[in-house]
PDB file of C-alpha atoms in Angstrom:
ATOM      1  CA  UNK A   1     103.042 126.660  93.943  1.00  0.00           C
ATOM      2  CA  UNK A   2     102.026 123.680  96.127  1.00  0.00           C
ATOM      3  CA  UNK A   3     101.728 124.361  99.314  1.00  0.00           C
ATOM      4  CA  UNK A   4     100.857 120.925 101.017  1.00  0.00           C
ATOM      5  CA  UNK A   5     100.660 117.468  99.632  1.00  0.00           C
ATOM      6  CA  UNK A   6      97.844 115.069 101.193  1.00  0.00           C
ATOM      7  CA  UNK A   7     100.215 111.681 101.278  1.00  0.00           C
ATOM      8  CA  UNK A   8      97.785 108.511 100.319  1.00  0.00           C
ATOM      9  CA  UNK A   9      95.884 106.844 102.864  1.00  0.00           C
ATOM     10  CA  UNK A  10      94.959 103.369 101.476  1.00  0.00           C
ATOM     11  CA  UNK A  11      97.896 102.831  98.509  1.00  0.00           C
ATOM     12  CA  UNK A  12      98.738  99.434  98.599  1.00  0.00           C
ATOM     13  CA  UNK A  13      95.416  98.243 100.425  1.00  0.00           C
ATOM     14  CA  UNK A  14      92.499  99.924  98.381  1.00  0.00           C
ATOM     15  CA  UNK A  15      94.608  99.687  95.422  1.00  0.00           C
ATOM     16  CA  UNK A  16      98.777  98.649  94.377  1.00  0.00           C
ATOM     17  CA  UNK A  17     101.102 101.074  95.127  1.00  0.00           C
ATOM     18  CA  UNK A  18     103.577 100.259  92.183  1.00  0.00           C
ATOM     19  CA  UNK A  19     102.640 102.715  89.778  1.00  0.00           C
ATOM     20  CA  UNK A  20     102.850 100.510  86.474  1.00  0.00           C
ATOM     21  CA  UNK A  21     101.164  97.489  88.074  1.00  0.00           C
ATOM     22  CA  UNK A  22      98.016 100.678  89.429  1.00  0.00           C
ATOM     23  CA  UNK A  23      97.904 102.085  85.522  1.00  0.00           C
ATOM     24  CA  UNK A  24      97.662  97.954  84.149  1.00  0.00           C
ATOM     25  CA  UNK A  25      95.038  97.498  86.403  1.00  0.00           C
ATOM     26  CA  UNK A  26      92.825 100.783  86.053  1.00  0.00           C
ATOM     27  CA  UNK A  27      93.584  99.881  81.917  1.00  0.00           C
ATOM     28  CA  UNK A  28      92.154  97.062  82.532  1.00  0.00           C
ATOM     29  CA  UNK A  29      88.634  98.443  83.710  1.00  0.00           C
ATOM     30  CA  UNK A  30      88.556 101.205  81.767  1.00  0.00           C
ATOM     31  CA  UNK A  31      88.711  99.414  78.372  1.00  0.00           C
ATOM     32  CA  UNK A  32      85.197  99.357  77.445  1.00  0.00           C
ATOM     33  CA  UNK A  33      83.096  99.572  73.959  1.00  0.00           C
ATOM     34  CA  UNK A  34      80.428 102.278  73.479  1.00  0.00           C
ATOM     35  CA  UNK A  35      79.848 105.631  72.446  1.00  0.00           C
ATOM     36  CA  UNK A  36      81.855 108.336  74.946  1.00  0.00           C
ATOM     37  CA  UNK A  37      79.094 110.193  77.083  1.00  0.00           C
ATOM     38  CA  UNK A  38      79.206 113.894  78.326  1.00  0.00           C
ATOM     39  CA  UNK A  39      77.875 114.001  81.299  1.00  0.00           C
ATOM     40  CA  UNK A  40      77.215 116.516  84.303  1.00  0.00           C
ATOM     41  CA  UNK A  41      77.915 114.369  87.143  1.00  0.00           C
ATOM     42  CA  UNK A  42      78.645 110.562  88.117  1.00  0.00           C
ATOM     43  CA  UNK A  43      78.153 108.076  90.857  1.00  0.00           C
ATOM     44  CA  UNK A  44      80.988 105.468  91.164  1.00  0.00           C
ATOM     45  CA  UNK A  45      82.119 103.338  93.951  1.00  0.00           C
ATOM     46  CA  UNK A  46      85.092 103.724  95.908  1.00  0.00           C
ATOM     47  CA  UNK A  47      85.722 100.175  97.592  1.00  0.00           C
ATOM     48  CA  UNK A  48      88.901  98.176  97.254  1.00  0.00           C
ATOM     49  CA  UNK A  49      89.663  97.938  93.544  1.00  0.00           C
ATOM     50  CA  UNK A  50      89.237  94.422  93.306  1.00  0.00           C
ATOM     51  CA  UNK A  51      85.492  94.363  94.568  1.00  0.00           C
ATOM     52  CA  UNK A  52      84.537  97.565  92.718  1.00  0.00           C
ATOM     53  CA  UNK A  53      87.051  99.025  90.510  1.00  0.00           C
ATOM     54  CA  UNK A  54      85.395  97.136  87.213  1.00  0.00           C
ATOM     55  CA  UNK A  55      82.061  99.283  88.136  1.00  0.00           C
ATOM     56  CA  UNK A  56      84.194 102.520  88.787  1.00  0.00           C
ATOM     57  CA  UNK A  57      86.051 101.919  85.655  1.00  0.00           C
ATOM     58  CA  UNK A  58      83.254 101.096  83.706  1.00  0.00           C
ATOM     59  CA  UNK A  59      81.411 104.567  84.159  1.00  0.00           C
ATOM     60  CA  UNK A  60      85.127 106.440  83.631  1.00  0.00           C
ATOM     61  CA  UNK A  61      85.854 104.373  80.681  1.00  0.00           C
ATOM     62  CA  UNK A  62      82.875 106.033  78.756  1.00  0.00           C
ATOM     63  CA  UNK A  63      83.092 109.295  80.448  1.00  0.00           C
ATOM     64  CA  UNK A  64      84.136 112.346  78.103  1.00  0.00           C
ATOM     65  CA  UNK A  65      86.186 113.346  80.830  1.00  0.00           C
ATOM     66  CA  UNK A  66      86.658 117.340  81.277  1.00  0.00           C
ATOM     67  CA  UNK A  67      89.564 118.941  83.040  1.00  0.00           C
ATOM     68  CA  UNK A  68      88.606 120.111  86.218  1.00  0.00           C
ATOM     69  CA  UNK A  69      86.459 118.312  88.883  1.00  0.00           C
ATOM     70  CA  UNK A  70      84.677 118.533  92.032  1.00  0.00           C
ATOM     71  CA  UNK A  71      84.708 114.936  93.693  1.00  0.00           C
ATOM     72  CA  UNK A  72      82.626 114.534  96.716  1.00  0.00           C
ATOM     73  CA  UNK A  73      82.459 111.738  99.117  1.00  0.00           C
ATOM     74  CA  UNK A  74      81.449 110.564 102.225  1.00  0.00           C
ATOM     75  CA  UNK A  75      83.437 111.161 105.368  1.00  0.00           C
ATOM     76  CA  UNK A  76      83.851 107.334 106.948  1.00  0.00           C
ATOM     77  CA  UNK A  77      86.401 108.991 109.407  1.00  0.00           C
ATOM     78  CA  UNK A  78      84.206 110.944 111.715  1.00  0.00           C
ATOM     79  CA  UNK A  79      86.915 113.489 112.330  1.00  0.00           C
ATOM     80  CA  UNK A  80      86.545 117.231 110.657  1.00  0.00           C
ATOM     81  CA  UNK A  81      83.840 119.520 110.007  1.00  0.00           C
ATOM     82  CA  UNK A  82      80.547 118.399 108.559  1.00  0.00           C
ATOM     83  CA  UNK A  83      81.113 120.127 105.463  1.00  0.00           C
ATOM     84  CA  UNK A  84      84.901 119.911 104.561  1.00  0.00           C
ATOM     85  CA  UNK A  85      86.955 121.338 101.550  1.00  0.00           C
ATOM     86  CA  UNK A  86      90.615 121.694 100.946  1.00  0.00           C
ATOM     87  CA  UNK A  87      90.942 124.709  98.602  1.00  0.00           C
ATOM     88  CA  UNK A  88      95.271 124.457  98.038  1.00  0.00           C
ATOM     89  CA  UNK A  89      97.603 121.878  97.629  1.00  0.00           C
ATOM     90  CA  UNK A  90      97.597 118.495  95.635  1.00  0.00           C
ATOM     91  CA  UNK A  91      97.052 114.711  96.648  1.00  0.00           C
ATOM     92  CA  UNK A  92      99.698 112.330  96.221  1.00  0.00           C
ATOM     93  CA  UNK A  93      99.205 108.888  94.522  1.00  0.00           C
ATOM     94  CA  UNK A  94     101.216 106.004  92.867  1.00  0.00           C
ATOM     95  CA  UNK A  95     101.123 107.836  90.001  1.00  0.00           C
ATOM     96  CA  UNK A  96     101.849 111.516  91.103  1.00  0.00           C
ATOM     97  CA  UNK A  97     100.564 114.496  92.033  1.00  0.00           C
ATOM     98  CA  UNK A  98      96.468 115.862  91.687  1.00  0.00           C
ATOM     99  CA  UNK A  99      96.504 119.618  91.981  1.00  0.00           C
ATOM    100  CA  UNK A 100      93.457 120.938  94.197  1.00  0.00           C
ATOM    101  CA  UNK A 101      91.812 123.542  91.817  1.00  0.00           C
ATOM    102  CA  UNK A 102      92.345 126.836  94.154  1.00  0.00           C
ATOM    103  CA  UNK A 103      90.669 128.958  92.209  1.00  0.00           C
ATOM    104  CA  UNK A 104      87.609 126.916  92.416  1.00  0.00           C
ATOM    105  CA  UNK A 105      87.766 125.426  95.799  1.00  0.00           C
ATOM    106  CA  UNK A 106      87.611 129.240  96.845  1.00  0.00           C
ATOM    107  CA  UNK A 107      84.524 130.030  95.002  1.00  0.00           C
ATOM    108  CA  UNK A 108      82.716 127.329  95.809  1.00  0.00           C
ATOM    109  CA  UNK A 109      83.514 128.619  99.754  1.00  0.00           C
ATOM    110  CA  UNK A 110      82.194 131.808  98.779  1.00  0.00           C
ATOM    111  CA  UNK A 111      79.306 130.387  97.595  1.00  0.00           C
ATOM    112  CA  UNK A 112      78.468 127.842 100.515  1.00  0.00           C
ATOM    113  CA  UNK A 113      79.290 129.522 103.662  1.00  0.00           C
ATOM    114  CA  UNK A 114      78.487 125.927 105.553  1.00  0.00           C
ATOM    115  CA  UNK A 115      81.810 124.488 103.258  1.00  0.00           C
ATOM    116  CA  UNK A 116      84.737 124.955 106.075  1.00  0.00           C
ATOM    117  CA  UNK A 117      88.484 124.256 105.061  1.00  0.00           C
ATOM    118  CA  UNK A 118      89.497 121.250 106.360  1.00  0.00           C
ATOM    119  CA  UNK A 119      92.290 119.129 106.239  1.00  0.00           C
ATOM    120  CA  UNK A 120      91.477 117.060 108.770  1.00  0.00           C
ATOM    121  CA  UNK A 121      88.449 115.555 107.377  1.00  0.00           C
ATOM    122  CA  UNK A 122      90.317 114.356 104.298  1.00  0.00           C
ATOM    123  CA  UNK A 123      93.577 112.924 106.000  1.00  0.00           C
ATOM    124  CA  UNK A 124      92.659 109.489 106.324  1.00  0.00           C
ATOM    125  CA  UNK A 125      89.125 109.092 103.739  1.00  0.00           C
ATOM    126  CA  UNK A 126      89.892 106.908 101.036  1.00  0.00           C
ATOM    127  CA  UNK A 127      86.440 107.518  99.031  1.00  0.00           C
ATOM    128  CA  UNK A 128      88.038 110.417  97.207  1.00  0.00           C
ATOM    129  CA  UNK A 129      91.878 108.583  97.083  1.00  0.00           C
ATOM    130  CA  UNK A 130      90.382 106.366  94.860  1.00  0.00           C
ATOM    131  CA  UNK A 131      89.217 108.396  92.602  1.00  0.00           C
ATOM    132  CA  UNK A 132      92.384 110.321  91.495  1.00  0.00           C
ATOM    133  CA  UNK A 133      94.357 107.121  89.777  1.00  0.00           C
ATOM    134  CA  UNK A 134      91.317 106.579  87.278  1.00  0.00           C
ATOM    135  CA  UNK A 135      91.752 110.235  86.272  1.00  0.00           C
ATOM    136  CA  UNK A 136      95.330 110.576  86.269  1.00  0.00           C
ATOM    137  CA  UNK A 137      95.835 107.734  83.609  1.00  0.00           C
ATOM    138  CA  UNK A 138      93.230 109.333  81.481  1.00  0.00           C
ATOM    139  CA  UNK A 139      94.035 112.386  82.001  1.00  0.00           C
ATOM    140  CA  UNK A 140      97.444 114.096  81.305  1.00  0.00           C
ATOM    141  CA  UNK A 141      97.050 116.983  83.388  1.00  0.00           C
ATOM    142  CA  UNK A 142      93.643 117.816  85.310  1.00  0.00           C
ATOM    143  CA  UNK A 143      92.403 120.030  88.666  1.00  0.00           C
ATOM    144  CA  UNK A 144      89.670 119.090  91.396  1.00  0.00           C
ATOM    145  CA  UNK A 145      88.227 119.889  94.765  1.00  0.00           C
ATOM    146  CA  UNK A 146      87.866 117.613  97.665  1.00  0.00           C
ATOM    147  CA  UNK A 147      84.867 117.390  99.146  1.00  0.00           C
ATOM    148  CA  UNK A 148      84.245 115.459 102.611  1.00  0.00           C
ATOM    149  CA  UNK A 149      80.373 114.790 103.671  1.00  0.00           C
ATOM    150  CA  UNK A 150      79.625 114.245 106.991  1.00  0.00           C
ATOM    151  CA  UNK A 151      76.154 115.245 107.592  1.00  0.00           C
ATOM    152  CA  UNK A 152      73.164 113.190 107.425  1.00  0.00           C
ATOM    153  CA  UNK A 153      70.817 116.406 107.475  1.00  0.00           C
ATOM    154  CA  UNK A 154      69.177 117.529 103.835  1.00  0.00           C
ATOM    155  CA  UNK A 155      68.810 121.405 104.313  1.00  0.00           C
ATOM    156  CA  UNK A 156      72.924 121.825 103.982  1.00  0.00           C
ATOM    157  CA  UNK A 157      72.997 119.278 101.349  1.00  0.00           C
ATOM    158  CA  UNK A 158      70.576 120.966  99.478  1.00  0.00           C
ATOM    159  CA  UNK A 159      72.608 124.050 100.081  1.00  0.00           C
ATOM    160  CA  UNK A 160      75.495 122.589  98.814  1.00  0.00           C
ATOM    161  CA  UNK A 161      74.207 121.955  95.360  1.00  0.00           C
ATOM    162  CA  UNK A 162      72.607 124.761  94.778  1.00  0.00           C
ATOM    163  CA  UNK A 163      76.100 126.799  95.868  1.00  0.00           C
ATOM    164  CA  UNK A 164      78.105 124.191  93.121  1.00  0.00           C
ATOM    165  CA  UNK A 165      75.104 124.872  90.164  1.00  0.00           C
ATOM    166  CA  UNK A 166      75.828 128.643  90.583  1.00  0.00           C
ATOM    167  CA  UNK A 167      79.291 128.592  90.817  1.00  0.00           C
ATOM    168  CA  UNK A 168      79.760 125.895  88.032  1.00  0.00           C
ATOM    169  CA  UNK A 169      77.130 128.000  85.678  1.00  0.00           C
ATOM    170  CA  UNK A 170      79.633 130.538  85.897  1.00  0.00           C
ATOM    171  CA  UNK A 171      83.035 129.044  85.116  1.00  0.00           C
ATOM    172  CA  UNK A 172      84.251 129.390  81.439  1.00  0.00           C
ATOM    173  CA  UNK A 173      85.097 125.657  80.980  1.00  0.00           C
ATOM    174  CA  UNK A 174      83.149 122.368  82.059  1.00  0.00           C
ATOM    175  CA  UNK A 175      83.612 120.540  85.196  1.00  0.00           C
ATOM    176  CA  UNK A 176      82.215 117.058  86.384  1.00  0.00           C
ATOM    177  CA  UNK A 177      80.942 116.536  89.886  1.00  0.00           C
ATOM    178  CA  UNK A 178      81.737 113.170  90.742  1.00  0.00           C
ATOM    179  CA  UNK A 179      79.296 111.422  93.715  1.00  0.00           C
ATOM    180  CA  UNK A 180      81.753 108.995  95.552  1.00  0.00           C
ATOM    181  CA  UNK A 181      79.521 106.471  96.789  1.00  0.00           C
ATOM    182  CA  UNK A 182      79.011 103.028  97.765  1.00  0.00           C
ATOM    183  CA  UNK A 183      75.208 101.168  97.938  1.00  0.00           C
ATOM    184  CA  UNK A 184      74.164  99.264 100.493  1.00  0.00           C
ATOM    185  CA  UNK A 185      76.014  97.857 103.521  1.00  0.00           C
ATOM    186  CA  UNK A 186      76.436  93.932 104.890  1.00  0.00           C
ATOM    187  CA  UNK A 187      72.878  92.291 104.266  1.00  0.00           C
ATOM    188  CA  UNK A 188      72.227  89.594 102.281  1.00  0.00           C
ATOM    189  CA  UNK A 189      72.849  89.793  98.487  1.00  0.00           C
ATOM    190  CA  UNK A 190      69.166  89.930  97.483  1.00  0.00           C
ATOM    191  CA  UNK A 191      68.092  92.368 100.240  1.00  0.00           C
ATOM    192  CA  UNK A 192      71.054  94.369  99.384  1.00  0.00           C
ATOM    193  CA  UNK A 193      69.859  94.259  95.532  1.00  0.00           C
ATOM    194  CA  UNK A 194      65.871  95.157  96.261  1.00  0.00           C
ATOM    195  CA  UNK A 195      67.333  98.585  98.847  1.00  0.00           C
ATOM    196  CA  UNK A 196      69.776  99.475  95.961  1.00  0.00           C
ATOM    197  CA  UNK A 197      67.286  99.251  93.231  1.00  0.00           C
ATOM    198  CA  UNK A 198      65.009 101.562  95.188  1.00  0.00           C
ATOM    199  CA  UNK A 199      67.782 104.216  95.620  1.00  0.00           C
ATOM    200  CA  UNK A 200      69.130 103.984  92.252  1.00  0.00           C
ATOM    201  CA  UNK A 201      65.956 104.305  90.963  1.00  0.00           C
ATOM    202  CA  UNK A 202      65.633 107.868  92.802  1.00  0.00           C
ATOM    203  CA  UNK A 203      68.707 108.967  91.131  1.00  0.00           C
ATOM    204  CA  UNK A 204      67.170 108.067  87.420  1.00  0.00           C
ATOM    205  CA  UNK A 205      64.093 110.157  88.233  1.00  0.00           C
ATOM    206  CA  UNK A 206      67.217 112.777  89.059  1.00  0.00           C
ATOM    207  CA  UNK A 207      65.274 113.910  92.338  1.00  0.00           C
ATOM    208  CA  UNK A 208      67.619 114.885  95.528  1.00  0.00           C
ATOM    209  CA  UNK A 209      64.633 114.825  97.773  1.00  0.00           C
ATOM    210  CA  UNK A 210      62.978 111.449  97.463  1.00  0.00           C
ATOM    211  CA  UNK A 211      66.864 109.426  97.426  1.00  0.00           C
ATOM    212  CA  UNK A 212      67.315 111.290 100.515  1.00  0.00           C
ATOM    213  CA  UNK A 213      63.728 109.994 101.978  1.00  0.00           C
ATOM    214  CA  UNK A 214      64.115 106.488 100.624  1.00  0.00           C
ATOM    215  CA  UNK A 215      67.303 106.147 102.012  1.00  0.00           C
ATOM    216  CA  UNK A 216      66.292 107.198 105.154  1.00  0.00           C
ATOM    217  CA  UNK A 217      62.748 105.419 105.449  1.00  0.00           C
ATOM    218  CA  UNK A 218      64.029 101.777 103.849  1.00  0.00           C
ATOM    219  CA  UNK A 219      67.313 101.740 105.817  1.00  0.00           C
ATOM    220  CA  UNK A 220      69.572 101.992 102.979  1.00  0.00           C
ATOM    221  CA  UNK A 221      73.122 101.836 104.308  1.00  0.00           C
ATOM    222  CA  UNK A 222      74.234 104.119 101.196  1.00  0.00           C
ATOM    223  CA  UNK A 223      77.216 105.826 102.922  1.00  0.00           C
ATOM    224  CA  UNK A 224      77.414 108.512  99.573  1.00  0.00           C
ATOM    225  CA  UNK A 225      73.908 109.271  99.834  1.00  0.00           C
ATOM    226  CA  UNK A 226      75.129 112.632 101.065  1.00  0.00           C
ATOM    227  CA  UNK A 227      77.511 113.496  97.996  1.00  0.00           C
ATOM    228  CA  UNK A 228      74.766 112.233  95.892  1.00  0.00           C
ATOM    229  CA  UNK A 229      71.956 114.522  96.855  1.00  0.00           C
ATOM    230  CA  UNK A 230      74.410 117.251  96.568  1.00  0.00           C
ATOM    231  CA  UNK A 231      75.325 116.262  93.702  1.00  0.00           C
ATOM    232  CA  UNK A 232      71.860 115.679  92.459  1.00  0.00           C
ATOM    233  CA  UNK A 233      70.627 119.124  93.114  1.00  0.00           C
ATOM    234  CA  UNK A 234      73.218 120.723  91.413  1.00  0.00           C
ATOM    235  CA  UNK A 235      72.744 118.385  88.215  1.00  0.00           C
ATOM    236  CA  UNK A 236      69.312 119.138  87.916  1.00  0.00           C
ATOM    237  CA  UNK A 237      70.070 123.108  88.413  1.00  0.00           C
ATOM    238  CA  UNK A 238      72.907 122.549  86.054  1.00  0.00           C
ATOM    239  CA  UNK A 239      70.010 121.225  83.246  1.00  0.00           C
ATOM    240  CA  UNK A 240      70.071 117.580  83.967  1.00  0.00           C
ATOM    241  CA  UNK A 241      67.853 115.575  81.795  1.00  0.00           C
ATOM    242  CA  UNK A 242      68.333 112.077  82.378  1.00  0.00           C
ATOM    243  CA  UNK A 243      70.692 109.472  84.239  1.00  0.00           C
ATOM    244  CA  UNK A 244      71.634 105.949  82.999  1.00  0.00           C
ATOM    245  CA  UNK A 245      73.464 102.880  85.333  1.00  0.00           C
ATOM    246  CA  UNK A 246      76.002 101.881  83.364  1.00  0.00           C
ATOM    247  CA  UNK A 247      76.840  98.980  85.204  1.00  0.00           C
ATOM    248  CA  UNK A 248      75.755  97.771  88.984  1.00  0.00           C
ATOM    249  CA  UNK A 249      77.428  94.622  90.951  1.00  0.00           C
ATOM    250  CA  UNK A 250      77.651  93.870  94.521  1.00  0.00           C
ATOM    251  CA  UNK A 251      80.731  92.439  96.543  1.00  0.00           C
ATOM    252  CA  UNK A 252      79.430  88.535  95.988  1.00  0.00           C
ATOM    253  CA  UNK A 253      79.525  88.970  92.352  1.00  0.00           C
ATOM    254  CA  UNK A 254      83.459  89.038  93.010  1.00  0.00           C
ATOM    255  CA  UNK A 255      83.781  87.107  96.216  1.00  0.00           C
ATOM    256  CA  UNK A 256      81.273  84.531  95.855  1.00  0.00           C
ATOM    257  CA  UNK A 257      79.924  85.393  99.103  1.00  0.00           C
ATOM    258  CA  UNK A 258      76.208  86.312  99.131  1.00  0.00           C
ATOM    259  CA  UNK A 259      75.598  86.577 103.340  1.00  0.00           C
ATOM    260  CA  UNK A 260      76.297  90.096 103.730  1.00  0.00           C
ATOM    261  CA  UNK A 261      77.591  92.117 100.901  1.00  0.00           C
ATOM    262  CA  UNK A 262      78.359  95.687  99.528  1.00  0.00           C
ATOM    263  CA  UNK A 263      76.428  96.931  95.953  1.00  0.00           C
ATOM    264  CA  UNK A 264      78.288  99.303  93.612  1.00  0.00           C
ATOM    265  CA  UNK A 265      76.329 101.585  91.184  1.00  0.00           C
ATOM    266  CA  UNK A 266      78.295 103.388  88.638  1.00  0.00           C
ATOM    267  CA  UNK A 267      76.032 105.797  87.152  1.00  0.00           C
ATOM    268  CA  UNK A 268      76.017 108.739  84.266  1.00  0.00           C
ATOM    269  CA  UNK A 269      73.999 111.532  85.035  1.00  0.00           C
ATOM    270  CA  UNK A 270      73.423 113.731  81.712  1.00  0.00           C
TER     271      UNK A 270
END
């Protein structure tokens, strides 16, 4: 039974709210060549859908996608705990309902006493809103946990993971963590590229640790750098071997506008 529905924050600004022209459009970036990947985790974006929706689509569009999911983002709010889960209800969109995986959600609280049940945290965060419409039209029917970041401190992201590798070694069928994440913020185009490169290239050598101190000692305005390390350590726990980018742009690539821009990773971690 649901028991509350999170209404969208951002349908009809992040992305359309009618429902056929939202599927044409996530078709649209989805439809790409290449051999289907099984992965562990991901790192997509979760701007507007007309700066980065071809990157997000891009990664889900070769994705052997399971059915169940832990999506974690950053919280851009500032309200909630630092740490915030829903464990019940379901998340509306355009295009229906997204069941919270109870079952899971609980676990994973079990696991990581520092993972509070929040609502408020998620109310108005669109980096997880964004997500749900590229699964629900390729997906007929599928389950995840929300997952709202809003610590910049490494010990309880590091805790984090570790509490998701045990839990997910443990559950009879496969689910994806998915790192909602955005690169770095409003500097020039090639500034933004050089910082990006430099963080991206942490998350190929699949190490938690030195994203986290790269981030923090260039100045990299990644605001998922949180989800990521989490998402990281658990990968790597999980019997991560390698990580590929398949495909990186920044904001000027679509606007033209190369003065202070946004880059968008979309990456496979395996």
């Amino acid at each position: 039974m649901i028991t509350a529905v999170r209404e969208p924050a951002v349908a009809g600004y992040f992305y359309p709210r009618s429902p056929e022209a939202l599927s044409r459009e996530i078709s649209g970036y989805t439809a790409q060549a290449g051999e289907k990947l099984s992965a562990l985790a991901c790192v997509v974006p979760h701007a507007g859908y007309m700066y980065s929706g071809h990157v997000a689509g891009a990664v889900y569009g070769r994705l052997q996608l399971p059915r169940r999911f832990v999506i974690l983002c950053p919280n851009h709010t500032g309200y909630g705990r630092p740490l915030a889960v829903m464990t019940e209800g379901a998340w509306q969109t355009p295009l229906g309902l997204a069941q919270i995986d109870h079952a899971l959600a609980s676990s994973l609280r079990l696991a990581c006493p520092l993972l509070e049940e929040d609502h408020m945290a998620h109310r108005g965060e669109h980096a997880i809103e964004v997500q749900l419409p590229f699964l629900q039209v390729a997906l007929s029917d599928f389950t995840f946990v929300p997952i709202a970041i809003g610590t910049a401190k490494y010990e309880p992201l590091q805790a984090l993971g570790e509490a998701m590798a045990g839990v997910l070694r443990d559950q009879s069928d496969k689910v994806m963590l998915i790192s909602s994440s955005d690169m770095n913020h409003y500097e020039p185009d090639d500034v933004t590229r050089v910082k990006d490169r430099k963080a991206i290239d942490q998350i190929l050598a699949l190490d938690p640790r030195g994203l986290y101190d790269v981030v923090m000692q260039e100045s990299i305005s990644m605001c998922g750098f949180g989800p990521t390390v989490a998402a990281l350590t658990a990968a790597r726990l999980l019997g991560a071997k390698s990580a590929e980018v398949i495909k990186y742009a920044t904001s000027a690539d679509i606007s033209g506008d190369r003065s202070a821009v946004v880059g968008y990773a979309g990456v496979v971690i395996r």
